[in-house]
Short mmCIF file of C-alpha atoms in Angstrom, two decimals:
data_model
loop_
_atom_site.label_atom_id
_atom_site.label_comp_id
_atom_site.label_asym_id
_atom_site.label_seq_id
_atom_site.Cartn_x
_atom_site.Cartn_y
_atom_site.Cartn_z
CA MET A 10 13.08 0.99 116.73
CA THR A 11 12.09 3.13 113.89
CA GLN A 12 12.91 2.90 110.58
CA ARG A 13 13.82 5.41 108.20
CA SER A 14 12.27 5.42 104.81
CA LEU A 15 14.34 7.08 101.77
CA SER A 16 12.53 8.55 99.17
CA PHE A 17 13.37 8.77 95.19
CA THR A 18 11.49 11.43 93.18
CA ILE A 19 12.08 11.79 89.39
CA GLU A 20 11.42 15.60 88.21
CA SER A 21 12.03 16.57 85.04
CA GLY A 22 14.40 19.25 84.53
CA ARG A 23 16.22 18.15 87.58
CA ALA A 24 19.26 17.03 86.29
CA GLU A 25 19.86 20.01 84.45
CA ARG A 26 19.14 22.40 87.12
CA GLN A 27 21.53 20.36 89.15
CA TYR A 28 24.61 20.26 86.61
CA TRP A 29 26.20 23.58 87.73
CA GLN A 30 26.03 22.44 91.51
CA ASP A 31 27.83 19.61 90.55
CA LEU A 32 30.67 21.32 88.86
CA TRP A 33 31.06 22.29 92.78
CA ARG A 34 30.45 19.07 94.17
CA TYR A 35 33.21 17.50 91.91
CA ARG A 36 35.54 20.74 92.96
CA GLU A 37 38.62 18.06 94.14
CA LEU A 38 38.42 16.76 90.48
CA PHE A 39 39.47 20.44 89.22
CA TYR A 40 42.44 20.12 91.53
CA PHE A 41 43.54 16.86 90.97
CA LEU A 42 43.63 17.37 86.91
CA ALA A 43 45.08 20.73 87.23
CA TRP A 44 47.84 19.25 89.91
CA ARG A 45 48.12 16.17 87.18
CA ASP A 46 48.56 18.52 83.96
CA ILE A 47 51.13 20.43 86.20
CA LEU A 48 53.47 17.40 86.75
CA VAL A 49 53.01 15.80 83.35
CA ARG A 50 53.62 18.84 81.18
CA TYR A 51 57.12 19.67 83.11
CA LYS A 52 57.98 15.73 83.89
CA GLN A 53 61.50 14.50 82.62
CA THR A 54 62.22 18.71 81.12
CA THR A 55 65.69 19.86 82.02
CA ILE A 56 64.69 23.17 83.18
CA GLY A 57 60.97 22.18 84.68
CA ILE A 58 58.99 24.74 85.19
CA ALA A 59 61.45 27.44 83.85
CA TRP A 60 59.92 26.40 80.35
CA ALA A 61 57.04 28.79 81.15
CA LEU A 62 59.72 31.69 81.94
CA LEU A 63 61.86 31.04 78.79
CA ARG A 64 59.46 30.94 76.11
CA PRO A 65 57.78 34.45 76.34
CA PHE A 66 60.86 35.99 77.49
CA LEU A 67 62.47 35.09 74.34
CA THR A 68 59.63 36.14 72.48
CA MET A 69 59.41 39.38 74.14
CA ILE A 70 63.03 40.16 73.36
CA VAL A 71 62.76 39.27 69.35
CA PHE A 72 59.40 41.26 68.73
CA SER A 73 61.38 44.38 71.19
CA VAL A 74 64.16 44.21 68.86
CA VAL A 75 62.14 43.79 65.52
CA PHE A 76 59.31 46.22 66.67
CA GLY A 77 61.39 48.33 68.89
CA SER A 78 64.71 49.05 67.87
CA LEU A 79 64.61 48.39 63.98
CA ALA A 80 60.97 49.44 63.02
CA LYS A 81 61.27 52.35 65.99
CA LEU A 82 57.29 51.77 66.69
CA PRO A 83 55.77 53.85 69.27
CA THR A 84 55.92 52.72 72.84
CA GLN A 85 53.04 54.53 74.90
CA GLY A 86 56.10 56.23 77.29
CA ALA A 87 56.72 52.52 78.37
CA PRO A 88 60.66 50.71 77.97
CA TYR A 89 59.61 48.87 74.82
CA PRO A 90 60.09 45.35 76.42
CA ILE A 91 57.40 46.39 79.07
CA LEU A 92 54.66 47.53 75.91
CA VAL A 93 55.59 44.39 74.67
CA PHE A 94 55.34 42.11 77.75
CA ALA A 95 52.08 43.49 78.71
CA ALA A 96 50.74 42.19 75.82
CA MET A 97 52.72 38.48 76.18
CA LEU A 98 50.81 37.61 79.25
CA PRO A 99 47.55 37.67 77.75
CA TRP A 100 48.31 36.21 74.66
CA GLN A 101 50.64 33.68 75.87
CA PHE A 102 48.24 32.49 78.49
CA PHE A 103 44.90 32.69 75.48
CA ALA A 104 47.14 30.56 73.30
CA ASN A 105 47.68 27.88 75.96
CA SER A 106 44.53 27.88 77.11
CA LEU A 107 43.06 27.19 73.47
CA SER A 108 46.00 24.27 72.77
CA GLU A 109 45.44 22.49 76.39
CA CYS A 110 41.16 23.10 75.75
CA SER A 111 41.25 21.69 72.35
CA ASN A 112 43.02 18.71 73.29
CA SER A 113 41.46 18.29 77.18
CA LEU A 114 38.42 15.62 75.82
CA ILE A 115 40.83 13.70 73.87
CA THR A 116 43.51 13.12 76.03
CA ASN A 117 41.30 12.13 79.11
CA ALA A 118 38.92 9.82 76.86
CA ASN A 119 38.81 6.99 79.13
CA LEU A 120 37.99 8.69 82.15
CA LEU A 121 35.38 10.25 80.23
CA SER A 122 33.82 6.78 78.76
CA LYS A 123 33.63 5.19 82.16
CA VAL A 124 32.62 7.53 84.84
CA TYR A 125 29.72 10.45 85.37
CA PHE A 126 31.83 13.91 86.39
CA PRO A 127 30.32 17.45 84.92
CA ARG A 128 32.39 17.17 81.27
CA LEU A 129 33.31 20.79 82.08
CA VAL A 130 35.90 20.49 84.47
CA LEU A 131 37.63 18.82 81.88
CA PRO A 132 38.16 22.16 79.82
CA THR A 133 38.12 24.40 82.74
CA SER A 134 41.21 22.59 84.50
CA ALA A 135 43.23 23.02 81.12
CA VAL A 136 42.55 27.05 81.29
CA ILE A 137 43.63 26.98 85.03
CA VAL A 138 46.79 25.10 84.48
CA SER A 139 47.57 28.02 81.76
CA LEU A 140 46.43 30.49 84.58
CA ILE A 141 48.95 29.11 87.10
CA ASP A 142 51.71 29.66 83.80
CA PHE A 143 50.61 33.24 83.01
CA MET A 144 51.07 33.82 87.11
CA ILE A 145 54.81 32.32 86.86
CA SER A 146 55.18 34.57 83.63
CA SER A 147 53.99 37.80 85.79
CA VAL A 148 57.59 37.65 87.51
CA ILE A 149 59.27 38.55 84.31
CA MET A 150 57.27 42.09 84.31
CA VAL A 151 57.96 42.67 87.44
CA GLY A 152 61.77 42.00 86.98
CA LEU A 153 61.21 44.15 83.79
CA MET A 154 59.57 46.54 85.86
CA ALA A 155 62.66 46.68 88.62
CA TRP A 156 65.20 46.94 85.59
CA TYR A 157 63.69 49.70 84.14
CA HIS A 158 62.57 51.84 87.07
CA PHE A 159 59.11 51.27 85.69
CA ILE A 160 56.82 52.52 88.56
CA PRO A 161 52.83 51.25 87.70
CA SER A 162 50.47 53.96 87.88
CA TRP A 163 46.82 53.73 90.16
CA ARG A 164 45.72 51.69 86.83
CA ILE A 165 47.48 48.23 88.20
CA ILE A 166 44.52 47.73 90.73
CA THR A 167 42.48 47.41 87.82
CA LEU A 168 44.12 44.24 86.13
CA PRO A 169 42.35 41.32 87.87
CA PHE A 170 39.21 42.99 85.92
CA PHE A 171 41.23 42.18 82.74
CA ILE A 172 42.80 38.70 84.03
CA LEU A 173 38.89 37.96 84.18
CA ILE A 174 38.15 38.69 80.92
CA ALA A 175 41.10 37.58 79.35
CA PHE A 176 39.82 34.00 81.45
CA SER A 177 36.32 34.68 79.61
CA ALA A 178 38.45 34.79 76.34
CA ALA A 179 40.12 31.12 76.69
CA MET A 180 37.12 29.97 78.27
CA GLY A 181 34.97 30.29 75.33
CA ALA A 182 37.42 29.87 72.29
CA GLY A 183 38.29 26.82 74.19
CA LEU A 184 34.88 25.39 74.95
CA TRP A 185 34.09 25.81 71.45
CA LEU A 186 37.44 24.07 70.14
CA SER A 187 37.15 20.91 72.65
CA ALA A 188 33.51 20.04 72.07
CA LEU A 189 34.06 20.48 67.97
CA ASN A 190 37.38 18.64 68.04
CA VAL A 191 35.58 16.06 69.92
CA LYS A 192 32.94 15.44 66.36
CA TYR A 193 35.62 16.65 64.04
CA ARG A 194 39.35 15.69 64.72
CA ASP A 195 40.57 18.21 61.70
CA PHE A 196 40.75 20.72 64.57
CA ARG A 197 43.49 19.40 65.49
CA TYR A 198 45.38 20.94 62.84
CA VAL A 199 43.50 24.40 62.72
CA VAL A 200 43.99 25.29 66.60
CA PRO A 201 47.91 25.37 66.43
CA PHE A 202 47.13 27.88 62.96
CA ILE A 203 44.65 30.00 64.81
CA ILE A 204 47.29 30.44 67.08
CA GLN A 205 50.27 31.38 65.11
CA PHE A 206 47.95 33.29 62.89
CA GLY A 207 46.42 35.50 65.88
CA LEU A 208 49.65 35.71 67.34
CA TYR A 209 50.51 38.69 63.83
CA ILE A 210 46.32 39.64 63.92
CA SER A 211 47.02 40.72 67.52
CA PRO A 212 49.17 43.69 69.08
CA VAL A 213 51.45 41.85 70.74
CA GLY A 214 54.56 43.15 68.87
CA PHE A 215 53.39 46.83 68.66
CA SER A 216 50.08 49.01 69.94
CA SER A 217 47.17 48.77 68.40
CA SER A 218 47.41 52.44 68.09
CA ILE A 219 49.71 52.47 64.84
CA VAL A 220 46.10 50.90 63.62
CA PRO A 221 44.11 54.17 61.59
CA GLU A 222 41.09 55.85 63.40
CA GLN A 223 38.75 54.63 61.22
CA TRP A 224 39.90 51.24 60.83
CA ARG A 225 40.12 50.36 64.73
CA TRP A 226 36.67 49.44 65.32
CA ILE A 227 37.07 46.90 62.77
CA TYR A 228 40.29 45.50 64.42
CA SER A 229 38.22 45.79 67.38
CA LEU A 230 36.65 42.75 66.41
CA ASN A 231 39.17 40.74 67.44
CA PRO A 232 38.41 40.12 71.04
CA MET A 233 42.57 39.61 72.28
CA VAL A 234 42.88 43.33 70.89
CA GLY A 235 40.87 44.68 73.86
CA VAL A 236 42.00 42.23 76.28
CA ILE A 237 45.71 43.19 74.91
CA ASP A 238 44.41 46.76 75.33
CA GLY A 239 43.33 46.04 78.94
CA PHE A 240 46.19 44.83 80.06
CA ARG A 241 48.36 47.58 78.56
CA TRP A 242 46.33 50.29 79.97
CA ALA A 243 46.05 48.98 83.44
CA ILE A 244 50.08 48.10 83.24
CA LEU A 245 51.64 50.67 81.59
CA GLY A 246 49.37 54.23 82.42
CA GLY A 247 50.65 57.26 81.48
CA ASP A 248 50.28 57.76 77.99
CA SER A 249 48.45 54.67 77.48
CA HIS A 250 45.25 54.84 76.25
CA LEU A 251 41.93 52.82 75.77
CA TYR A 252 39.82 53.04 72.72
CA LEU A 253 36.80 52.77 74.55
CA PRO A 254 34.67 51.47 71.05
CA GLY A 255 36.68 49.13 70.02
CA PHE A 256 37.29 47.74 74.01
CA VAL A 257 33.29 47.53 73.69
CA ILE A 258 33.11 45.51 70.62
CA SER A 259 35.64 43.16 71.71
CA ILE A 260 34.32 42.58 75.31
CA GLY A 261 30.82 42.08 73.54
CA ILE A 262 32.20 39.65 71.37
CA VAL A 263 34.46 37.69 74.39
CA PHE A 264 31.38 37.33 76.01
CA ALA A 265 29.39 36.39 73.28
CA PHE A 266 31.74 33.15 72.33
CA LEU A 267 31.53 32.28 76.41
CA PHE A 268 27.80 32.33 76.22
CA GLY A 269 27.78 30.65 72.85
CA GLY A 270 30.61 28.15 73.82
CA ILE A 271 28.93 27.06 76.94
CA ARG A 272 25.50 26.04 75.24
CA TYR A 273 27.30 24.20 72.53
CA PHE A 274 29.58 22.27 74.86
CA ARG A 275 26.31 21.59 76.68
CA ALA A 276 24.08 20.54 74.55
CA TYR A 277 26.84 18.29 72.92
CA GLU A 278 27.92 16.81 76.13
CA ARG A 279 26.22 13.85 76.16
CA SER A 280 27.53 12.71 72.87
CA PHE A 281 31.04 13.15 73.84
CA ALA A 282 31.61 9.33 75.59
CA ASP A 283 29.94 7.93 72.44
CA VAL A 284 31.51 9.86 69.58
CA ILE A 285 35.32 9.41 71.18
#
Protein backbone atom coordinates (compact mmCIF):
# COMPACT_ATOMS: atom_id res chain seq x y z
CA MET A 1 0.00 0.00 0.00
CA THR A 2 1.48 3.30 -1.06
CA GLN A 3 1.10 6.50 0.93
CA ARG A 4 0.65 9.83 -0.80
CA SER A 5 2.69 12.67 0.64
CA LEU A 6 1.43 16.23 0.49
CA SER A 7 3.87 19.11 0.22
CA PHE A 8 3.27 22.73 1.14
CA THR A 9 5.51 25.34 -0.45
CA ILE A 10 5.77 28.94 0.68
CA GLU A 11 6.81 31.08 -2.25
CA SER A 12 7.29 34.84 -2.14
CA GLY A 13 4.67 36.68 -4.26
CA ARG A 14 2.67 33.53 -5.08
CA ALA A 15 -0.55 34.82 -3.47
CA GLU A 16 -0.28 38.02 -5.52
CA ARG A 17 0.09 36.07 -8.78
CA GLN A 18 -2.80 33.75 -7.90
CA TYR A 19 -5.16 36.61 -7.13
CA TRP A 20 -6.39 36.81 -10.72
CA GLN A 21 -6.79 33.03 -10.87
CA ASP A 22 -8.84 33.27 -7.67
CA LEU A 23 -11.18 35.68 -9.39
CA TRP A 24 -12.01 32.93 -11.90
CA ARG A 25 -12.13 30.30 -9.15
CA TYR A 26 -14.74 32.35 -7.29
CA ARG A 27 -16.83 33.01 -10.42
CA GLU A 28 -19.89 31.38 -8.86
CA LEU A 29 -19.82 34.13 -6.25
CA PHE A 30 -20.32 36.67 -9.09
CA TYR A 31 -23.51 34.87 -10.13
CA PHE A 32 -24.75 34.53 -6.56
CA LEU A 33 -24.18 38.20 -5.62
CA ALA A 34 -25.58 39.52 -8.91
CA TRP A 35 -28.71 37.37 -8.62
CA ARG A 36 -29.18 38.33 -4.96
CA ASP A 37 -28.86 42.06 -5.76
CA ILE A 38 -31.41 41.81 -8.57
CA LEU A 39 -33.92 40.06 -6.29
CA VAL A 40 -33.38 42.55 -3.45
CA ARG A 41 -33.56 45.60 -5.72
CA TYR A 42 -37.06 44.89 -7.02
CA LYS A 43 -38.45 42.97 -4.04
CA GLN A 44 -41.80 44.27 -2.75
CA THR A 45 -42.08 46.81 -5.57
CA THR A 46 -45.42 47.09 -7.38
CA ILE A 47 -44.09 47.15 -10.96
CA GLY A 48 -40.89 45.20 -10.27
CA ILE A 49 -38.25 45.19 -12.99
CA ALA A 50 -40.30 47.69 -15.03
CA TRP A 51 -38.54 50.39 -12.97
CA ALA A 52 -35.50 49.69 -15.15
CA LEU A 53 -37.59 50.87 -18.11
CA LEU A 54 -39.62 53.63 -16.50
CA ARG A 55 -36.84 55.85 -15.15
CA PRO A 56 -34.82 56.25 -18.38
CA PHE A 57 -38.03 56.51 -20.43
CA LEU A 58 -39.41 59.42 -18.37
CA THR A 59 -36.02 61.16 -18.36
CA MET A 60 -35.87 60.77 -22.14
CA ILE A 61 -39.31 62.43 -22.51
CA VAL A 62 -38.30 65.41 -20.35
CA PHE A 63 -35.00 65.95 -22.22
CA SER A 64 -36.72 65.58 -25.61
CA VAL A 65 -39.31 68.24 -24.72
CA VAL A 66 -36.83 70.70 -23.15
CA PHE A 67 -33.87 70.38 -25.56
CA GLY A 68 -35.66 69.15 -28.70
CA SER A 69 -39.06 70.88 -28.79
CA LEU A 70 -38.35 74.06 -26.79
CA ALA A 71 -34.62 74.77 -27.34
CA LYS A 72 -34.62 73.32 -30.90
CA LEU A 73 -31.09 71.91 -30.57
CA PRO A 74 -29.60 69.96 -33.54
CA THR A 75 -30.63 66.30 -33.85
CA GLN A 76 -27.74 64.83 -35.93
CA GLY A 77 -30.32 63.64 -38.49
CA ALA A 78 -32.22 61.40 -36.06
CA PRO A 79 -35.50 61.86 -34.15
CA TYR A 80 -34.68 63.71 -30.92
CA PRO A 81 -35.95 60.94 -28.57
CA ILE A 82 -33.55 58.48 -30.26
CA LEU A 83 -30.68 61.00 -29.98
CA VAL A 84 -31.39 61.37 -26.26
CA PHE A 85 -31.89 57.68 -25.54
CA ALA A 86 -28.67 56.73 -27.34
CA ALA A 87 -26.97 58.77 -24.58
CA MET A 88 -29.33 57.73 -21.77
CA LEU A 89 -28.26 54.09 -22.16
CA PRO A 90 -24.56 54.54 -21.29
CA TRP A 91 -25.26 57.33 -18.79
CA GLN A 92 -27.86 55.33 -16.85
CA PHE A 93 -25.49 52.34 -16.84
CA PHE A 94 -22.60 54.49 -15.57
CA ALA A 95 -24.70 56.28 -12.92
CA ASN A 96 -26.25 53.03 -11.58
CA SER A 97 -22.86 51.32 -11.51
CA LEU A 98 -21.28 54.23 -9.63
CA SER A 99 -24.04 54.26 -7.04
CA GLU A 100 -24.06 50.49 -6.48
CA CYS A 101 -20.27 50.09 -6.64
CA SER A 102 -19.53 52.78 -4.08
CA ASN A 103 -21.71 51.00 -1.48
CA SER A 104 -20.84 47.42 -2.45
CA LEU A 105 -18.18 46.93 0.26
CA ILE A 106 -20.17 48.65 3.02
CA THR A 107 -23.38 46.70 2.37
CA ASN A 108 -21.42 43.41 2.38
CA ALA A 109 -19.44 44.21 5.55
CA ASN A 110 -20.50 40.96 7.30
CA LEU A 111 -19.34 38.83 4.38
CA LEU A 112 -16.17 40.86 4.03
CA SER A 113 -15.04 40.39 7.63
CA LYS A 114 -15.73 36.63 7.91
CA VAL A 115 -14.43 34.76 4.86
CA TYR A 116 -11.68 35.12 2.30
CA PHE A 117 -12.45 35.82 -1.33
CA PRO A 118 -11.04 38.36 -3.79
CA ARG A 119 -12.69 41.62 -2.72
CA LEU A 120 -12.78 42.73 -6.35
CA VAL A 121 -15.77 40.39 -6.76
CA LEU A 122 -18.07 42.78 -4.86
CA PRO A 123 -17.79 45.96 -7.00
CA THR A 124 -17.60 43.89 -10.18
CA SER A 125 -20.86 42.07 -9.41
CA ALA A 126 -22.48 45.48 -8.73
CA VAL A 127 -21.48 46.63 -12.22
CA ILE A 128 -22.80 43.37 -13.73
CA VAL A 129 -26.21 44.03 -12.13
CA SER A 130 -26.24 47.50 -13.70
CA LEU A 131 -25.29 45.93 -17.02
CA ILE A 132 -28.42 43.75 -16.80
CA ASP A 133 -30.51 46.92 -16.23
CA PHE A 134 -28.76 48.38 -19.27
CA MET A 135 -29.80 45.41 -21.42
CA ILE A 136 -33.41 45.67 -20.19
CA SER A 137 -33.45 49.42 -21.00
CA SER A 138 -32.22 48.65 -24.52
CA VAL A 139 -35.73 47.36 -25.24
CA ILE A 140 -36.89 50.99 -25.21
CA MET A 141 -34.34 51.86 -27.91
CA VAL A 142 -35.62 49.05 -30.10
CA GLY A 143 -39.19 50.31 -29.53
CA LEU A 144 -38.23 53.90 -30.43
CA MET A 145 -36.53 52.75 -33.64
CA ALA A 146 -39.65 50.80 -34.61
CA TRP A 147 -41.93 53.77 -33.74
CA TYR A 148 -39.91 56.27 -35.82
CA HIS A 149 -39.08 53.71 -38.58
CA PHE A 150 -35.40 54.37 -37.90
CA ILE A 151 -33.03 51.79 -39.38
CA PRO A 152 -29.47 51.84 -37.97
CA SER A 153 -26.49 51.67 -40.33
CA TRP A 154 -23.60 49.15 -40.36
CA ARG A 155 -22.06 51.08 -37.45
CA ILE A 156 -24.42 49.29 -35.06
CA ILE A 157 -22.11 46.25 -35.17
CA THR A 158 -19.43 48.33 -33.40
CA LEU A 159 -21.73 48.92 -30.40
CA PRO A 160 -20.22 46.07 -28.27
CA PHE A 161 -16.87 47.92 -28.44
CA PHE A 162 -18.44 51.05 -26.93
CA ILE A 163 -20.30 48.96 -24.33
CA LEU A 164 -16.90 47.58 -23.30
CA ILE A 165 -15.58 51.14 -22.91
CA ALA A 166 -18.66 52.10 -20.85
CA PHE A 167 -18.05 49.02 -18.66
CA SER A 168 -14.41 50.08 -18.18
CA ALA A 169 -15.47 53.63 -17.25
CA ALA A 170 -17.98 52.31 -14.69
CA MET A 171 -15.46 49.83 -13.22
CA GLY A 172 -12.65 52.38 -13.01
CA ALA A 173 -14.68 55.06 -11.20
CA GLY A 174 -16.51 52.42 -9.14
CA LEU A 175 -13.30 50.86 -7.81
CA TRP A 176 -11.95 54.23 -6.69
CA LEU A 177 -15.18 55.19 -4.94
CA SER A 178 -15.83 51.79 -3.31
CA ALA A 179 -12.34 51.77 -1.77
CA LEU A 180 -12.51 55.42 -0.71
CA ASN A 181 -15.98 54.93 0.78
CA VAL A 182 -14.59 52.32 3.19
CA LYS A 183 -12.03 54.75 4.55
CA TYR A 184 -13.92 58.03 4.22
CA ARG A 185 -17.69 57.73 4.69
CA ASP A 186 -18.07 61.26 3.28
CA PHE A 187 -18.16 59.64 -0.14
CA ARG A 188 -21.69 58.37 0.50
CA TYR A 189 -22.70 62.04 0.12
CA VAL A 190 -20.21 62.81 -2.64
CA VAL A 191 -21.39 60.08 -5.04
CA PRO A 192 -25.00 61.36 -5.49
CA PHE A 193 -23.56 64.83 -6.14
CA ILE A 194 -21.14 63.43 -8.76
CA ILE A 195 -24.01 61.63 -10.53
CA GLN A 196 -26.31 64.68 -10.50
CA PHE A 197 -23.56 67.08 -11.58
CA GLY A 198 -22.30 64.62 -14.21
CA LEU A 199 -25.73 64.47 -15.86
CA TYR A 200 -25.63 68.23 -16.45
CA ILE A 201 -22.08 68.41 -17.79
CA SER A 202 -22.34 65.30 -20.01
CA PRO A 203 -23.98 65.47 -23.47
CA VAL A 204 -27.03 63.39 -22.48
CA GLY A 205 -29.85 65.79 -23.41
CA PHE A 206 -27.96 67.42 -26.27
CA SER A 207 -25.28 66.64 -28.83
CA SER A 208 -21.66 67.44 -27.96
CA SER A 209 -21.39 69.02 -31.45
CA ILE A 210 -22.94 72.23 -30.06
CA VAL A 211 -19.77 72.80 -27.99
CA PRO A 212 -17.50 75.31 -29.84
CA GLU A 213 -14.61 73.63 -31.68
CA GLN A 214 -11.87 75.28 -29.58
CA TRP A 215 -13.41 73.94 -26.34
CA ARG A 216 -14.21 70.41 -27.45
CA TRP A 217 -10.93 68.84 -26.33
CA ILE A 218 -11.38 70.39 -22.89
CA TYR A 219 -14.97 69.13 -22.80
CA SER A 220 -13.64 65.67 -23.70
CA LEU A 221 -11.72 65.56 -20.41
CA ASN A 222 -15.05 64.30 -19.10
CA PRO A 223 -14.62 60.58 -19.94
CA MET A 224 -18.37 60.10 -20.45
CA VAL A 225 -18.25 62.50 -23.41
CA GLY A 226 -16.25 59.96 -25.44
CA VAL A 227 -18.46 57.07 -24.27
CA ILE A 228 -21.71 58.88 -25.18
CA ASP A 229 -20.34 60.16 -28.51
CA GLY A 230 -19.29 56.60 -29.34
CA PHE A 231 -22.77 55.24 -28.60
CA ARG A 232 -24.38 57.93 -30.76
CA TRP A 233 -21.92 57.31 -33.59
CA ALA A 234 -22.74 53.59 -33.54
CA ILE A 235 -26.52 53.86 -33.09
CA LEU A 236 -27.45 56.96 -35.12
CA GLY A 237 -25.03 56.48 -38.03
CA GLY A 238 -25.58 58.93 -40.93
CA ASP A 239 -24.95 62.53 -39.83
CA SER A 240 -23.43 61.57 -36.48
CA HIS A 241 -19.68 62.24 -36.46
CA LEU A 242 -17.06 61.24 -33.93
CA TYR A 243 -14.68 64.03 -32.85
CA LEU A 244 -11.59 61.82 -32.94
CA PRO A 245 -9.12 63.93 -30.84
CA GLY A 246 -11.70 64.31 -28.08
CA PHE A 247 -12.64 60.62 -28.28
CA VAL A 248 -8.99 59.59 -27.86
CA ILE A 249 -8.64 61.89 -24.83
CA SER A 250 -11.80 60.50 -23.20
CA ILE A 251 -10.80 56.88 -23.79
CA GLY A 252 -7.29 57.55 -22.45
CA ILE A 253 -8.83 58.95 -19.25
CA VAL A 254 -11.23 55.97 -18.98
CA PHE A 255 -8.37 53.46 -19.03
CA ALA A 256 -6.18 55.61 -16.77
CA PHE A 257 -9.06 55.59 -14.23
CA LEU A 258 -9.50 51.83 -14.67
CA PHE A 259 -5.87 50.84 -14.13
CA GLY A 260 -5.43 53.44 -11.37
CA GLY A 261 -8.63 52.15 -9.71
CA ILE A 262 -7.42 48.53 -9.82
CA ARG A 263 -4.05 49.46 -8.31
CA TYR A 264 -5.62 51.60 -5.56
CA PHE A 265 -8.22 48.95 -4.73
CA ARG A 266 -5.58 46.19 -4.59
CA ALA A 267 -3.26 48.31 -2.45
CA TYR A 268 -5.90 48.84 0.30
CA GLU A 269 -7.85 45.60 -0.13
CA ARG A 270 -6.24 43.83 2.84
CA SER A 271 -7.23 46.59 5.24
CA PHE A 272 -10.95 46.64 4.32
CA ALA A 273 -11.98 44.06 6.93
CA ASP A 274 -10.19 46.01 9.70
CA VAL A 275 -11.50 49.46 8.75
CA ILE A 276 -15.07 48.67 7.73
